[in-house]
């Protein structure tokens, strides 16, 4: 599965949201699995959208045919768009599906890993971070994805922001030490996204 992560700064909120509804045409596209997104909790006017495709070839075909027509409705409503494509590697918890209807927030962690530390980083994600997240009340599902250039994405869906906040306070420092995160990670950015039900396709 291919995961597309788009973030941008919205300059015309009403126009952007109106354009976002035009993506409702996506389910007719071969290989499309789901899309959702919302507003950053920490950064004013920043929107995140996550789209899921069965494979790179289905995605490339969509980009060549229908993408520009659908995207035209949002033209001029945002700036600083950044798009990254990740290959799905494994689930966080079990049975990941690109569904957004049962979640209130998405936590996204974007990591660049040091040279020579990729395998260790992936192993720690599987053996240390995943079980801790999977055992947290309110965590529904998630995935671990990889992009070229030692870039990784951890996407987790939560029932409520308060439950995600509890997990962070209680666990993160201790888990970081156990996973030797400092030794693995060159750069780490993240965000908590309040999902907008109207953006779910």
PDB file of N, CA and C in Angstrom, residues 4 6 15 38 52 54 71-72 79 86 91 104 131-134 136 143 145 176 190 194:
ATOM      1  N   UNK A   4       0.075   8.610   0.946  1.00  0.00           N
ATOM      2  CA  UNK A   4       0.419   9.967   0.508  1.00  0.00           C
ATOM      3  C   UNK A   4       0.057  10.929   1.635  1.00  0.00           C
ATOM      4  N   UNK A   6      -0.033  14.900   2.616  1.00  0.00           N
ATOM      5  CA  UNK A   6      -0.003  16.269   2.103  1.00  0.00           C
ATOM      6  C   UNK A   6      -0.201  17.212   3.280  1.00  0.00           C
ATOM      7  N   UNK A  15     -12.846  28.380   0.936  1.00  0.00           N
ATOM      8  CA  UNK A  15     -12.588  27.860  -0.411  1.00  0.00           C
ATOM      9  C   UNK A  15     -11.899  26.503  -0.363  1.00  0.00           C
ATOM     10  N   UNK A  38      -7.554  16.735   8.259  1.00  0.00           N
ATOM     11  CA  UNK A  38      -8.116  17.767   9.116  1.00  0.00           C
ATOM     12  C   UNK A  38      -7.095  18.837   9.427  1.00  0.00           C
ATOM     13  N   UNK A  52      -4.607   6.901   0.605  1.00  0.00           N
ATOM     14  CA  UNK A  52      -4.087   5.528   0.570  1.00  0.00           C
ATOM     15  C   UNK A  52      -4.431   4.874  -0.766  1.00  0.00           C
ATOM     16  N   UNK A  54      -3.614   1.298  -3.368  1.00  0.00           N
ATOM     17  CA  UNK A  54      -3.166  -0.105  -3.347  1.00  0.00           C
ATOM     18  C   UNK A  54      -1.712  -0.249  -3.767  1.00  0.00           C
ATOM     19  N   UNK A  71      -8.117  18.523  -8.337  1.00  0.00           N
ATOM     20  CA  UNK A  71      -7.351  19.489  -7.543  1.00  0.00           C
ATOM     21  C   UNK A  71      -7.665  20.929  -7.909  1.00  0.00           C
ATOM     22  N   UNK A  72      -8.198  21.149  -9.119  1.00  0.00           N
ATOM     23  CA  UNK A  72      -8.440  22.518  -9.604  1.00  0.00           C
ATOM     24  C   UNK A  72      -9.342  23.311  -8.659  1.00  0.00           C
ATOM     25  N   UNK A  79      -0.908  27.616   0.448  1.00  0.00           N
ATOM     26  CA  UNK A  79       0.487  27.796   0.033  1.00  0.00           C
ATOM     27  C   UNK A  79       1.326  26.709   0.720  1.00  0.00           C
ATOM     28  N   UNK A  86       4.934   7.407   0.997  1.00  0.00           N
ATOM     29  CA  UNK A  86       5.552   6.369   1.827  1.00  0.00           C
ATOM     30  C   UNK A  86       5.032   4.996   1.419  1.00  0.00           C
ATOM     31  N   UNK A  91       1.876  -2.713  10.335  1.00  0.00           N
ATOM     32  CA  UNK A  91       0.840  -2.116  11.176  1.00  0.00           C
ATOM     33  C   UNK A  91       1.418  -1.677  12.515  1.00  0.00           C
ATOM     34  N   UNK A 104     -11.035  10.510  16.210  1.00  0.00           N
ATOM     35  CA  UNK A 104     -11.170  11.962  16.336  1.00  0.00           C
ATOM     36  C   UNK A 104      -9.890  12.681  15.957  1.00  0.00           C
ATOM     37  N   UNK A 131       4.159  -2.019  20.657  1.00  0.00           N
ATOM     38  CA  UNK A 131       3.400  -2.612  21.765  1.00  0.00           C
ATOM     39  C   UNK A 131       2.904  -1.557  22.758  1.00  0.00           C
ATOM     40  N   UNK A 132       3.717  -0.515  22.990  1.00  0.00           N
ATOM     41  CA  UNK A 132       3.309   0.539  23.932  1.00  0.00           C
ATOM     42  C   UNK A 132       2.097   1.294  23.400  1.00  0.00           C
ATOM     43  N   UNK A 133       2.132   1.621  22.102  1.00  0.00           N
ATOM     44  CA  UNK A 133       1.005   2.343  21.515  1.00  0.00           C
ATOM     45  C   UNK A 133      -0.227   1.459  21.441  1.00  0.00           C
ATOM     46  N   UNK A 134      -0.028   0.211  21.012  1.00  0.00           N
ATOM     47  CA  UNK A 134      -1.152  -0.715  20.853  1.00  0.00           C
ATOM     48  C   UNK A 134      -1.858  -0.963  22.184  1.00  0.00           C
ATOM     49  N   UNK A 136      -2.267   1.230  24.546  1.00  0.00           N
ATOM     50  CA  UNK A 136      -2.783   2.479  25.124  1.00  0.00           C
ATOM     51  C   UNK A 136      -4.285   2.606  24.892  1.00  0.00           C
ATOM     52  N   UNK A 143      -0.011   2.834  11.284  1.00  0.00           N
ATOM     53  CA  UNK A 143       0.910   2.187  10.360  1.00  0.00           C
ATOM     54  C   UNK A 143       2.278   2.836  10.419  1.00  0.00           C
ATOM     55  N   UNK A 145       5.437   3.611   7.804  1.00  0.00           N
ATOM     56  CA  UNK A 145       5.753   3.675   6.377  1.00  0.00           C
ATOM     57  C   UNK A 145       7.151   4.219   6.148  1.00  0.00           C
ATOM     58  N   UNK A 176      11.732   6.259  24.824  1.00  0.00           N
ATOM     59  CA  UNK A 176      12.837   6.807  24.020  1.00  0.00           C
ATOM     60  C   UNK A 176      14.179   6.252  24.476  1.00  0.00           C
ATOM     61  N   UNK A 190       6.430  16.363  14.114  1.00  0.00           N
ATOM     62  CA  UNK A 190       5.152  15.679  14.285  1.00  0.00           C
ATOM     63  C   UNK A 190       4.027  16.666  14.417  1.00  0.00           C
ATOM     64  N   UNK A 194      -6.766  17.270  14.141  1.00  0.00           N
ATOM     65  CA  UNK A 194      -8.205  17.101  14.432  1.00  0.00           C
ATOM     66  C   UNK A 194      -8.893  16.749  13.128  1.00  0.00           C
TER      67      UNK A 194
END
